[in-house]
Structures are given as C-alpha cells and as structure tokens.
Tab-separated table of C-alpha atoms and ligand atoms in Angstrom:
chain	number	residue	atom	x	y	z
A	87	UNK	CA	-15.748	-23.926	-1.784
A	88	UNK	CA	-18.275	-22.009	-3.854
A	89	UNK	CA	-19.743	-23.274	-7.095
A	90	UNK	CA	-17.130	-23.947	-9.792
A	91	UNK	CA	-17.518	-21.735	-12.832
A	92	UNK	CA	-14.890	-23.508	-14.926
A	93	UNK	CA	-13.836	-27.140	-15.214
A	94	UNK	CA	-10.506	-26.560	-13.465
A	95	UNK	CA	-10.817	-26.983	-9.706
A	96	UNK	CA	-7.220	-26.776	-8.645
A	97	UNK	CA	-4.925	-24.139	-10.146
A	98	UNK	CA	-2.150	-24.542	-7.589
A	99	UNK	CA	-2.322	-28.328	-7.565
A	100	UNK	CA	1.144	-28.982	-6.164
A	101	UNK	CA	0.586	-26.629	-3.224
A	102	UNK	CA	-1.207	-27.491	0.017
A	103	UNK	CA	-2.352	-24.982	2.609
A	104	UNK	CA	0.825	-23.251	3.763
A	105	UNK	CA	1.467	-24.013	7.445
A	106	UNK	CA	3.716	-22.424	10.069
A	107	UNK	CA	6.673	-24.747	10.709
A	108	UNK	CA	9.046	-22.434	12.579
A	109	UNK	CA	12.458	-20.954	11.841
A	110	UNK	CA	14.282	-24.255	11.414
A	111	UNK	CA	11.983	-25.543	8.679
A	112	UNK	CA	13.560	-26.183	5.271
A	113	UNK	CA	10.184	-26.516	3.570
A	114	UNK	CA	9.896	-23.714	0.996
A	115	UNK	CA	6.116	-23.975	1.188
A	116	UNK	CA	5.936	-23.335	4.942
A	117	UNK	CA	6.088	-20.167	7.062
A	118	UNK	CA	9.206	-19.801	9.188
A	119	UNK	CA	8.113	-16.678	11.119
A	120	UNK	CA	4.481	-15.975	10.222
A	121	UNK	CA	2.407	-17.845	12.759
A	122	UNK	CA	-1.083	-16.380	12.233
A	123	UNK	CA	-2.440	-17.202	15.682
A	124	UNK	CA	0.654	-16.210	17.687
A	125	UNK	CA	0.023	-13.125	19.818
A	126	UNK	CA	2.486	-10.250	19.421
A	127	UNK	CA	1.727	-6.971	21.153
A	128	UNK	CA	-1.753	-7.967	22.323
A	129	UNK	CA	-3.060	-9.116	18.934
A	130	UNK	CA	-2.518	-12.153	16.745
A	131	UNK	CA	-0.025	-11.826	13.911
A	132	UNK	CA	-2.930	-12.209	11.515
A	133	UNK	CA	-4.648	-9.183	13.081
A	134	UNK	CA	-1.475	-7.118	13.277
A	135	UNK	CA	-0.296	-7.769	9.727
A	136	UNK	CA	-3.576	-7.896	7.774
A	137	UNK	CA	-1.955	-9.326	4.637
A	138	UNK	CA	-3.583	-8.693	1.294
A	139	UNK	CA	-2.907	-10.130	-2.163
A	140	UNK	CA	-2.846	-7.824	-5.184
A	141	UNK	CA	-4.995	-9.176	-7.979
A	142	UNK	CA	-3.166	-7.318	-10.747
A	143	UNK	CA	0.330	-8.666	-10.130
A	144	UNK	CA	-0.647	-12.162	-9.096
A	145	UNK	CA	-3.570	-13.116	-11.316
A	146	UNK	CA	-3.613	-10.655	-14.203
A	147	UNK	CA	0.008	-9.726	-15.038
A	148	UNK	CA	1.717	-11.826	-17.689
A	149	UNK	CA	5.392	-10.880	-17.326
A	150	UNK	CA	5.647	-8.525	-20.295
A	151	UNK	CA	8.172	-5.726	-19.896
A	152	UNK	CA	9.140	-2.903	-22.286
A	153	UNK	CA	11.631	-5.241	-23.960
A	154	UNK	CA	9.985	-8.633	-23.919
A	155	UNK	CA	6.874	-10.739	-24.279
A	156	UNK	CA	4.790	-12.542	-21.661
A	157	UNK	CA	6.522	-15.294	-19.703
A	158	UNK	CA	4.101	-16.252	-16.943
A	159	UNK	CA	2.757	-19.810	-16.929
A	160	UNK	CA	-0.739	-19.463	-15.535
A	161	UNK	CA	-3.120	-22.440	-15.701
A	162	UNK	CA	-6.088	-20.054	-15.986
A	163	UNK	CA	-4.707	-18.665	-19.245
A	164	UNK	CA	-6.310	-21.552	-21.149
A	165	UNK	CA	-9.468	-19.374	-21.091
A	166	UNK	CA	-10.219	-16.058	-22.747
A	167	UNK	CA	-12.607	-13.130	-22.215
A	168	UNK	CA	-15.155	-13.502	-19.449
A	169	UNK	CA	-14.216	-17.175	-18.959
A	170	UNK	CA	-10.671	-16.083	-18.168
A	171	UNK	CA	-12.018	-13.501	-15.726
A	172	UNK	CA	-14.044	-16.214	-13.985
A	173	UNK	CA	-11.115	-18.637	-13.895
A	174	UNK	CA	-8.991	-15.924	-12.286
A	175	UNK	CA	-11.553	-15.508	-9.505
A	176	UNK	CA	-11.419	-19.239	-8.820
A	177	UNK	CA	-7.624	-19.283	-8.868
A	178	UNK	CA	-7.466	-16.213	-6.634
A	179	UNK	CA	-9.649	-17.658	-3.886
A	180	UNK	CA	-7.695	-20.893	-4.031
A	181	UNK	CA	-4.464	-18.952	-3.400
A	182	UNK	CA	-5.943	-16.698	-0.661
A	183	UNK	CA	-7.064	-19.795	1.164
A	184	UNK	CA	-3.840	-21.743	0.646
A	185	UNK	CA	-1.782	-18.809	1.935
A	186	UNK	CA	-4.252	-17.960	4.688
A	187	UNK	CA	-4.299	-14.360	3.416
A	188	UNK	CA	-7.235	-12.529	4.990
A	189	UNK	CA	-7.553	-9.811	2.307
A	190	UNK	CA	-7.230	-9.056	-1.390
A	191	UNK	CA	-7.247	-5.895	-3.520
A	192	UNK	CA	-8.047	-5.143	-7.162
A	193	UNK	CA	-8.497	-2.545	-9.878
A	194	UNK	CA	-11.827	-2.745	-11.725
A	195	UNK	CA	-10.082	-3.727	-14.965
A	196	UNK	CA	-8.063	-6.513	-13.303
A	197	UNK	CA	-11.155	-8.511	-12.524
A	198	UNK	CA	-13.268	-8.005	-15.668
A	199	UNK	CA	-12.452	-7.090	-19.258
A	200	UNK	CA	-13.598	-3.817	-20.794
A	201	UNK	CA	-16.505	-4.102	-23.215
A	202	UNK	CA	-17.008	-1.966	-26.294
A	203	UNK	CA	-19.069	0.583	-24.323
A	204	UNK	CA	-19.035	1.768	-20.718
A	205	UNK	CA	-22.424	0.112	-20.262
A	206	UNK	CA	-21.035	-3.242	-21.456
A	207	UNK	CA	-17.913	-2.815	-19.322
A	208	UNK	CA	-20.115	-2.291	-16.267
A	209	UNK	CA	-22.148	-5.386	-17.156
A	210	UNK	CA	-18.944	-7.460	-17.264
A	211	UNK	CA	-17.993	-6.013	-13.921
A	212	UNK	CA	-21.377	-6.863	-12.424
A	213	UNK	CA	-20.994	-10.534	-13.406
A	214	UNK	CA	-17.546	-10.864	-11.838
A	215	UNK	CA	-18.397	-8.806	-8.741
A	216	UNK	CA	-21.382	-11.122	-8.230
A	217	UNK	CA	-19.088	-14.133	-8.497
A	218	UNK	CA	-16.547	-12.625	-6.080
A	219	UNK	CA	-19.389	-11.901	-3.667
A	220	UNK	CA	-20.414	-15.555	-3.820
A	221	UNK	CA	-16.885	-16.697	-3.086
A	222	UNK	CA	-16.592	-14.230	-0.213
A	223	UNK	CA	-19.671	-15.769	1.393
A	224	UNK	CA	-17.993	-19.153	1.708
A	225	UNK	CA	-14.496	-17.988	2.609
A	226	UNK	CA	-13.090	-15.751	5.341
A	227	UNK	CA	-11.367	-13.507	2.828
A	228	UNK	CA	-12.313	-9.833	2.709
A	229	UNK	CA	-11.701	-7.030	0.265
A	230	UNK	CA	-9.032	-4.670	1.649
A	231	UNK	CA	-9.567	-2.156	-1.126
A	232	UNK	CA	-10.618	-1.672	-4.677
A	233	UNK	CA	-9.682	1.071	-7.085
A	234	UNK	CA	-10.234	2.233	-10.655
A	235	UNK	CA	-7.683	1.637	-13.381
A	236	UNK	CA	-7.628	5.055	-15.027
A	237	UNK	CA	-4.227	4.726	-16.646
A	238	UNK	CA	-4.171	1.786	-19.118
A	239	UNK	CA	-6.835	2.735	-21.653
A	240	UNK	CA	-5.642	5.312	-24.255
A	241	UNK	CA	-8.522	7.626	-23.267
A	242	UNK	CA	-6.441	8.499	-20.183
A	243	UNK	CA	-3.468	9.652	-22.245
A	244	UNK	CA	-3.685	13.169	-20.709
A	245	UNK	CA	-4.849	11.998	-17.291
A	246	UNK	CA	-8.226	11.189	-15.749
A	247	UNK	CA	-9.504	13.799	-13.251
A	248	UNK	CA	-6.611	16.029	-14.379
A	249	UNK	CA	-7.151	15.518	-18.103
A	250	UNK	CA	-7.374	18.622	-20.286
A	251	UNK	CA	-10.480	16.964	-21.783
A	252	UNK	CA	-13.694	17.328	-19.737
A	253	UNK	CA	-15.189	14.241	-21.455
A	254	UNK	CA	-12.424	12.183	-19.860
A	255	UNK	CA	-13.132	13.764	-16.459
A	256	UNK	CA	-16.767	12.685	-16.864
A	257	UNK	CA	-15.776	9.148	-17.895
A	258	UNK	CA	-13.437	8.877	-14.905
A	259	UNK	CA	-16.232	10.068	-12.610
A	260	UNK	CA	-18.532	7.355	-13.996
A	261	UNK	CA	-15.808	4.791	-13.421
A	262	UNK	CA	-15.184	5.806	-9.797
A	263	UNK	CA	-18.943	5.991	-9.174
A	264	UNK	CA	-19.138	2.336	-10.222
A	265	UNK	CA	-16.055	1.604	-8.121
A	266	UNK	CA	-17.721	3.011	-5.011
A	267	UNK	CA	-20.826	0.940	-5.706
A	268	UNK	CA	-18.554	-2.114	-6.025
A	269	UNK	CA	-16.819	-1.204	-2.747
A	270	UNK	CA	-20.187	-1.037	-1.027
A	271	UNK	CA	-21.412	-4.270	-2.610
A	272	UNK	CA	-18.326	-6.204	-1.503
A	273	UNK	CA	-17.948	-4.489	1.880
A	274	UNK	CA	-14.514	-3.125	1.009
A	275	UNK	CA	-12.724	-1.620	4.008
A	276	UNK	CA	-11.127	1.087	1.871
A	277	UNK	CA	-11.273	2.724	-1.528
A	278	UNK	CA	-7.941	3.731	-3.107
A	279	UNK	CA	-6.975	6.532	-5.474
A	280	UNK	CA	-3.641	6.102	-7.170
A	281	UNK	CA	-3.277	8.840	-9.780
A	282	UNK	CA	-1.014	7.082	-12.239
A	283	UNK	CA	-1.677	9.641	-14.942
A	284	UNK	CA	-2.714	12.492	-12.667
A	285	UNK	CA	0.350	14.569	-13.406
A	286	UNK	CA	2.046	16.076	-16.403
A	287	UNK	CA	4.796	15.527	-18.955
A	288	UNK	CA	5.668	19.185	-19.592
A	289	UNK	CA	4.549	22.490	-18.096
A	290	UNK	CA	4.639	23.953	-21.618
A	291	UNK	CA	1.136	22.607	-22.289
A	292	UNK	CA	-0.192	22.307	-18.722
A	293	UNK	CA	-2.576	24.432	-16.650
A	294	UNK	CA	-1.264	23.146	-13.341
A	295	UNK	CA	-3.698	25.154	-11.191
A	296	UNK	CA	-6.788	23.974	-13.082
A	297	UNK	CA	-5.582	20.367	-12.997
A	298	UNK	CA	-5.042	20.443	-9.214
A	299	UNK	CA	-8.384	22.200	-8.646
A	300	UNK	CA	-10.102	19.578	-10.810
A	301	UNK	CA	-8.415	16.743	-8.953
A	302	UNK	CA	-9.789	18.173	-5.705
A	303	UNK	CA	-13.249	18.647	-7.259
A	304	UNK	CA	-13.167	14.997	-8.287
A	305	UNK	CA	-12.213	13.863	-4.767
A	306	UNK	CA	-15.004	15.938	-3.233
A	307	UNK	CA	-17.504	14.382	-5.672
A	308	UNK	CA	-16.279	10.922	-4.596
A	309	UNK	CA	-16.738	11.832	-0.920
A	310	UNK	CA	-20.242	13.151	-1.647
A	311	UNK	CA	-21.254	10.081	-3.637
A	312	UNK	CA	-19.957	7.662	-0.980
A	313	UNK	CA	-22.074	9.532	1.553
A	314	UNK	CA	-25.083	9.426	-0.738
A	315	UNK	CA	-24.944	5.634	-1.173
A	316	UNK	CA	-23.900	4.945	2.426
A	317	UNK	CA	-20.428	3.620	1.664
A	318	UNK	CA	-18.453	4.101	4.873
A	319	UNK	CA	-15.035	2.640	3.995
A	320	UNK	CA	-11.877	4.707	4.347
A	321	UNK	CA	-10.700	6.738	1.327
A	322	UNK	CA	-6.983	6.413	0.637
A	323	UNK	CA	-4.603	8.275	-1.655
A	324	UNK	CA	-1.461	6.451	-2.758
A	325	UNK	CA	1.425	8.838	-3.430
A	326	UNK	CA	4.059	8.246	-6.117
A	327	UNK	CA	6.413	10.856	-7.580
A	328	UNK	CA	6.484	9.756	-11.219
A	329	UNK	CA	6.012	6.868	-13.638
A	330	UNK	CA	4.065	6.725	-15.821
A	331	UNK	CA	3.904	10.546	-15.709
A	332	UNK	CA	7.086	12.621	-15.502
A	333	UNK	CA	5.590	14.416	-12.506
A	334	UNK	CA	2.725	12.910	-10.518
A	335	UNK	CA	0.726	15.359	-8.390
A	336	UNK	CA	0.501	13.065	-5.347
A	337	UNK	CA	4.303	13.051	-5.205
A	338	UNK	CA	4.920	11.873	-1.668
A	339	UNK	CA	3.268	11.848	1.753
A	340	UNK	CA	4.057	15.490	2.562
A	341	UNK	CA	2.865	16.795	-0.824
A	342	UNK	CA	-0.317	14.739	-0.619
A	343	UNK	CA	-1.042	15.926	2.924
A	344	UNK	CA	-0.591	19.535	1.780
A	345	UNK	CA	-3.012	18.882	-1.125
A	346	UNK	CA	-5.601	17.350	1.215
A	347	UNK	CA	-5.345	20.290	3.617
A	348	UNK	CA	-5.340	22.910	0.865
A	349	UNK	CA	-8.631	21.562	-0.478
A	350	UNK	CA	-10.356	20.658	2.803
A	351	UNK	CA	-10.138	16.907	2.215
A	352	UNK	CA	-7.974	15.888	5.179
A	353	UNK	CA	-10.861	14.528	7.230
A	354	UNK	CA	-11.989	12.221	4.424
A	355	UNK	CA	-8.713	10.670	3.274
A	356	UNK	CA	-5.714	8.857	4.658
A	357	UNK	CA	-2.623	7.664	2.817
A	358	UNK	CA	-1.784	4.293	1.307
A	359	UNK	CA	2.011	4.259	1.316
A	360	UNK	CA	4.086	2.035	-0.913
A	361	UNK	CA	7.733	1.229	-0.197
A	362	UNK	CA	8.938	1.469	-3.792
A	363	UNK	CA	7.083	4.756	-4.310
A	364	UNK	CA	8.872	6.154	-1.260
A	365	UNK	CA	12.287	5.254	-2.643
A	366	UNK	CA	11.372	6.634	-6.085
A	367	UNK	CA	10.542	9.891	-4.297
A	368	UNK	CA	14.008	9.910	-2.725
A	369	UNK	CA	12.720	8.941	0.725
A	370	UNK	CA	12.955	5.849	2.847
A	371	UNK	CA	9.786	3.829	3.332
A	372	UNK	CA	9.878	4.621	7.052
A	373	UNK	CA	10.133	8.349	6.319
A	374	UNK	CA	6.857	8.222	4.416
A	375	UNK	CA	5.168	6.163	7.122
A	376	UNK	CA	6.418	8.489	9.869
A	377	UNK	CA	5.297	11.595	7.984
A	378	UNK	CA	1.790	10.192	7.572
A	379	UNK	CA	1.717	8.900	11.150
A	380	UNK	CA	2.632	12.167	12.839
A	381	UNK	CA	-0.091	13.848	10.786
A	382	UNK	CA	-2.662	11.227	11.812
A	383	UNK	CA	-3.037	10.096	8.196
A	384	UNK	CA	-1.394	6.663	8.003
A	385	UNK	CA	-4.084	4.454	6.483
A	386	UNK	CA	-2.633	1.454	4.676
A	387	UNK	CA	0.527	0.068	3.120
A	388	UNK	CA	1.509	-1.339	-0.260
A	389	UNK	CA	4.199	-3.770	0.799
A	390	UNK	CA	7.034	-4.247	-1.669
A	391	UNK	CA	10.572	-3.059	-2.281
A	392	UNK	CA	12.568	-1.470	-5.083
A	393	UNK	CA	15.996	-2.369	-6.381
A	394	UNK	CA	18.609	0.257	-5.495
A	395	UNK	CA	20.414	-0.511	-8.771
A	396	UNK	CA	17.364	0.233	-10.904
A	397	UNK	CA	15.661	3.593	-11.147
A	398	UNK	CA	12.110	2.426	-11.693
A	399	UNK	CA	9.233	0.878	-9.793
A	400	UNK	CA	10.302	-2.776	-9.710
A	401	UNK	CA	7.622	-3.832	-7.189
A	402	UNK	CA	9.657	-6.688	-5.751
A	403	UNK	CA	8.359	-8.819	-2.933
A	404	UNK	CA	9.570	-7.364	0.372
A	405	UNK	CA	12.448	-9.374	1.855
A	406	UNK	CA	14.623	-6.621	3.354
A	407	UNK	CA	14.359	-7.099	7.125
A	408	UNK	CA	15.574	-3.585	7.929
A	409	UNK	CA	12.772	-2.141	5.879
A	410	UNK	CA	10.072	-4.473	7.208
A	411	UNK	CA	11.238	-3.894	10.798
A	412	UNK	CA	11.242	-0.114	10.512
A	413	UNK	CA	7.898	-0.192	8.697
A	414	UNK	CA	6.344	-2.337	11.431
A	415	UNK	CA	7.840	0.001	14.021
A	416	UNK	CA	5.861	2.891	12.485
A	417	UNK	CA	2.719	0.786	12.138
A	418	UNK	CA	2.837	-0.375	15.772
A	419	UNK	CA	3.504	3.174	16.958
A	420	UNK	CA	0.451	4.171	14.936
A	421	UNK	CA	-1.632	1.682	16.921
A	422	UNK	CA	-2.039	-0.446	13.769
A	423	UNK	CA	-3.524	0.389	10.398
A	424	UNK	CA	-7.214	0.489	11.324
A	425	UNK	CA	-9.157	-0.665	8.274
A	426	UNK	CA	-5.909	-0.781	6.251
A	427	UNK	CA	-3.478	-3.648	5.819
A	428	UNK	CA	-0.255	-4.814	4.226
A	429	UNK	CA	-1.089	-5.287	0.580
A	430	UNK	CA	1.569	-7.076	-1.455
A	431	UNK	CA	1.702	-4.702	-4.392
A	432	UNK	CA	4.539	-6.892	-5.583
A	433	UNK	CA	5.276	-9.067	-8.568
A	434	UNK	CA	7.426	-12.100	-9.110
A	435	UNK	CA	10.354	-11.449	-11.432
A	436	UNK	CA	9.773	-12.151	-15.108
A	437	UNK	CA	12.055	-15.170	-14.850
A	438	UNK	CA	10.093	-16.603	-11.897
A	439	UNK	CA	7.329	-17.758	-14.182
A	440	UNK	CA	5.932	-20.904	-12.575
A	441	UNK	CA	2.724	-20.774	-10.502
A	442	UNK	CA	4.631	-22.046	-7.461
A	443	UNK	CA	6.799	-18.919	-7.578
A	444	UNK	CA	3.716	-16.928	-6.590
A	445	UNK	CA	3.526	-18.991	-3.425
A	446	UNK	CA	7.260	-18.749	-2.634
A	447	UNK	CA	7.073	-14.992	-3.146
A	448	UNK	CA	4.156	-14.442	-0.798
A	449	UNK	CA	5.654	-16.756	1.817
A	450	UNK	CA	8.891	-14.727	1.643
A	451	UNK	CA	7.015	-11.430	2.033
A	452	UNK	CA	4.783	-12.660	4.835
A	453	UNK	CA	7.750	-14.068	6.754
A	454	UNK	CA	9.761	-10.872	6.280
A	455	UNK	CA	6.940	-8.764	7.747
A	456	UNK	CA	6.265	-11.276	10.538
A	457	UNK	CA	9.919	-11.055	11.582
A	458	UNK	CA	9.745	-7.261	11.265
A	459	UNK	CA	6.676	-7.228	13.518
A	460	UNK	CA	8.395	-9.283	16.212
A	461	UNK	CA	11.562	-7.189	16.168
A	462	UNK	CA	9.667	-3.888	16.123
A	463	UNK	CA	7.457	-5.012	18.999
A	464	UNK	CA	10.473	-5.938	21.108
A	465	UNK	CA	12.236	-2.653	20.284
A	466	UNK	CA	9.162	-0.745	21.436
A	467	UNK	CA	8.656	-2.925	24.503
A	468	UNK	CA	12.267	-2.264	25.552
A	469	UNK	CA	11.877	1.460	24.731
A	470	UNK	CA	15.171	1.267	22.816
A	471	UNK	CA	14.640	4.332	20.636
A	472	UNK	CA	11.975	6.012	22.787
A	473	UNK	CA	14.367	6.458	25.708
A	474	UNK	CA	17.096	7.740	23.397
A	475	UNK	CA	14.713	10.226	21.785
A	476	UNK	CA	13.225	11.336	25.085
A	477	UNK	CA	16.677	11.994	26.482
A	478	UNK	CA	17.869	13.699	23.301
A	479	UNK	CA	15.105	16.311	23.454
A	480	UNK	CA	15.081	16.754	27.232
A	481	UNK	CA	16.148	20.426	26.901
A	482	UNK	CA	12.536	21.145	25.874
A	483	UNK	CA	11.110	19.804	29.119
A	484	UNK	CA	12.416	22.568	31.392
A	485	UNK	CA	13.686	26.147	31.413
A	486	UNK	CA	13.966	27.959	28.103
A	487	UNK	CA	12.996	24.843	26.108
A	488	UNK	CA	9.732	24.497	28.007
A	489	UNK	CA	9.084	28.214	27.425
A	490	UNK	CA	9.511	27.595	23.663
A	491	UNK	CA	7.140	24.657	23.419
A	492	UNK	CA	4.560	26.232	25.692
A	493	UNK	CA	4.511	29.481	23.718
A	494	UNK	CA	6.031	31.765	26.380
A	495	UNK	CA	9.170	32.596	24.372
A	496	UNK	CA	9.703	35.180	21.627
A	497	UNK	CA	12.710	36.532	19.749
A	498	UNK	CA	13.387	39.145	22.448
A	499	UNK	CA	13.386	36.685	25.364
A	500	UNK	CA	15.399	34.192	23.342
A	501	UNK	CA	17.998	36.811	22.422
A	502	UNK	CA	18.309	37.762	26.060
A	503	UNK	CA	18.807	34.088	26.964
A	504	UNK	CA	21.363	33.517	24.171
A	505	UNK	CA	23.333	36.631	25.132
A	506	UNK	CA	23.854	35.133	28.567
A	507	UNK	CA	24.627	31.621	27.329
A	508	UNK	CA	27.883	31.633	25.388
A	509	UNK	CA	28.859	28.061	26.182
A	510	UNK	CA	26.409	25.879	24.221
A	511	UNK	CA	27.111	22.164	24.670
A	512	UNK	CA	25.862	19.516	22.220
A	513	UNK	CA	25.814	15.756	22.728
A	514	UNK	CA	26.515	12.959	20.240
A	515	UNK	CA	23.583	11.570	18.235
A	516	UNK	CA	25.097	8.049	18.560
A	517	UNK	CA	23.784	6.889	15.189
A	518	UNK	CA	26.274	4.048	14.736
A	519	UNK	CA	25.607	2.710	18.215
A	520	UNK	CA	21.871	2.745	17.538
A	521	UNK	CA	22.291	0.884	14.253
A	522	UNK	CA	24.369	-1.754	16.022
A	523	UNK	CA	21.556	-2.195	18.563
A	524	UNK	CA	19.045	-2.535	15.723
A	525	UNK	CA	21.260	-5.275	14.246
A	526	UNK	CA	21.339	-7.074	17.582
A	527	UNK	CA	17.555	-7.048	17.781
A	528	UNK	CA	17.115	-8.266	14.190
A	529	UNK	CA	19.585	-11.090	14.754
A	530	UNK	CA	18.386	-12.107	18.189
A	531	UNK	CA	14.609	-11.631	18.431
B	160	XUL	C1	1.400	1.605	-9.237
B	160	XUL	C2	0.677	1.156	-8.034
B	160	XUL	C3	-0.743	0.784	-8.234
B	160	XUL	C4	-1.620	1.155	-7.098
B	160	XUL	C5	-3.094	0.930	-7.360
B	160	XUL	O1	2.716	1.932	-9.015
B	160	XUL	O2	1.237	1.059	-6.973
B	160	XUL	O3	-0.815	-0.564	-8.484
B	160	XUL	O4	-1.290	0.463	-5.939
B	160	XUL	O5	-3.520	1.536	-8.511
B	161	CO	CO1	0.632	0.406	-5.087
C-alpha cells in the first residue's frame, strides 16, 4: 500500500478481497465464474478479459439524474476539492485490489477538479497524476486508457474540435495535449476519444463539412503530438449515435470507419465499442464488434448494457449472458483485444447507493463476462457456427461462385450462366435451430 494521503485507510471496510468460490457459492462477495488464473483458450481468464474499472461512474458520480439529487453514499465524500480528489485515488486503488481488476480508466476531470485557469487545472492534474503514479508503483494495476472530458464545461456548448468557435478548438487541443502527456506518464495502453459534443443539434446553423474536416485535423494533430513525445499507446475512437448531441459524428462503427478512411486516419486508430452505444444506434453489440473486427479495427470494449424499455444510455452493469457470450465470441475470433480490455463503463442504479453495491455490480459484470468467455470458447472449439457458415457459403468455393470471388466473372458471363440455370435452389438458414444450440451451450458449459 502506498503512502496514505488522507486519514481514512479503508473505504470498503466491510469487503475483503473478492475470491473465486465457484458456481455453487451463495456468497455475494465471491466470484462464481471468474477464476482469474483458470486457463481458457490458451490464456488465463485475467489475460483474456482484461477488466477495467471506470473512474467516473464508480468514484466520481453521485447518482444525480435529470429529475433528482445525489443519492450515492461514498465515504470519500467527507472531503472536498483536492482532498476529495486524493481520497478518491485511495478508494479507487483499494477497490481495484479488492476486485483483482487489472486496469482502470478515467477522464482528466474525473481525477482532479478544474481550477480557475487552464494552468491551475493542469497543476491540479499534475498532483493527482503524481499520486496515481505512486500507487501504480506498488500495485499491479495499470491504466487501460485515459481521455479528456470535453463535454461537461459550458465552454463546450457547441462542441470541442467541432465547435464553431476556434478558441474552443484551441482549448480542446491544449486539453488533449495534456492528456497525451498524462497517458505517457502513466504508461496508458490506449488513449480514447469519445466525442460527446462532437455533433450538432440542427443543420440550420451547422457547417457540417467544416466540422468534420476540423475533427480530422484535430485527430491528425493528436497523432503528430503522440509521435513527437514518444507516446506509443493505441488511439481509440468510441462511437455513439447521439446524447448529449442530437447527432454525434462518430455514430457507429461503420460511420467511424468511413471517417477514419476518408481522412487517412485508419492506421492510427481503432474503435472502442460500447454495448449501450450500439443499441442506441439501432444495432446489436455483436454487430458493432463484428463490423470493427472484419475491418481489423476492433480495439477495446466499454462493457455495459442498456435497458430495452428506456431510450437512453442507461449504462447498466452487463448481466445479459447472450450479450456477453456473443461479445466474447467476437473478441476471441479477433484474437483478443491487444492493448484494449473490457472496461466497465457502467453505473450502479441510483437506488443502489451503498458502497457495497459497487462491489456487487462489478462481481456481477465480471462473472457475466467470464461465463460468456467460457461459452464462446467452447462454441468456437466445437466449430458450431463456423461449420454452419462454411457450409452455407460453399457455393463460392467452386464453379461460378469461385469465379466471382476470384474476379473471373462479369455481368456477361453471369448472365450466360443464369440463362442456363433456371432452377435455383435455396437452403434453410436454420436460425431457430442455431439459437436453440446457443441456449444449450449457455446452459451447459
Ligand atoms: C459516454 C461514454 C463515455 C466514454 C468516455 O456515453 O461512454 O464515458 O466512454 O468519454
Ligand atoms: Co463509454
């Protein structure tokens, strides 16, 4: 344990280090499926899952919503200002260690309060980054990613890199510059861009082309600066279709990939995909992961889930085994997440206000992904879907199909073929049978 900066030494006093007890355990503070050292698919679960805790939801958020005041009981809230920031660091490392979480993630403004000038804000940041660095020396916890909060302060009312106001663009650049220095200082594996206000409310006052060009200019400047200071972590963009803006430019995986390719950024960025952002975009989580994967751009995951009855980003802890299984299927097929991980961008419900709820929530999410990993691994090992898919597309492995994929066919040769082939036969897609098999695996693995 590093030096104590406050007089509280134990913020989660009633909680011991969470241990794996197996699926029959009734202990709410034990893992039922997540066994960090168990090997699944040639790596330990810890290495496969690379769990990360989100600073903003777990240590900074207070439970306010658009209709109600703060509800969260947080022992560190007895402090204010920089003392509060320091207490949060202590509490955070206590929780990482108790949960055995190997990573964490933060926005700059989660960890240190803004001062009255940018210079003062950066000084606050330096103090807390120094403290985090100290804690990292004596723990095994690493920074999965950091990012800049360029959406809370009123200066970002029209956006950051896509603001109509060049002074805001400059401020945002200064903020990301500092963020990249922080990433280097703390050895962050990745640096994330989530453009919460990089979008628009109405086209009636928006120069969409200039805003997109400026966003790309900003990203190129970030790439250049990282190179200049020797920061070698992976850049990630996190798509979301809307909220807080009506239309966010990085709408979904496909739109973001098109943006990266349009502006020559595709070799510098990958995607950080969030389950609830996928569903807000009208996609499944696995659709987003697959789209990134087949384009070689799957970088990291914000693990959570939305509520199908609510239309907004509820950021619930992931407990849906179908979703975690199909997500892990994509991640395993991707050969893992490289420097990325599964970051719980998830918050306890406003009514789950006790500190212990934070532990229950993470245990639930970690177990749900551990089970998903095991099921997905077995599905892949047994080639359940691979064999079905291979067989379904077999017409492209010979004859006219092979001519198509190998570039020997054209409209003339295809017309000739079709003219002589009036009895086309299709086969069933067997969707219901496949879903029943998926159920069997989830229930039995
Ligand atoms: C917002 C969201 C962010 C990003 C980081 O919906 O997901 O917390 O993950 O800015
Ligand atoms: Co997120």
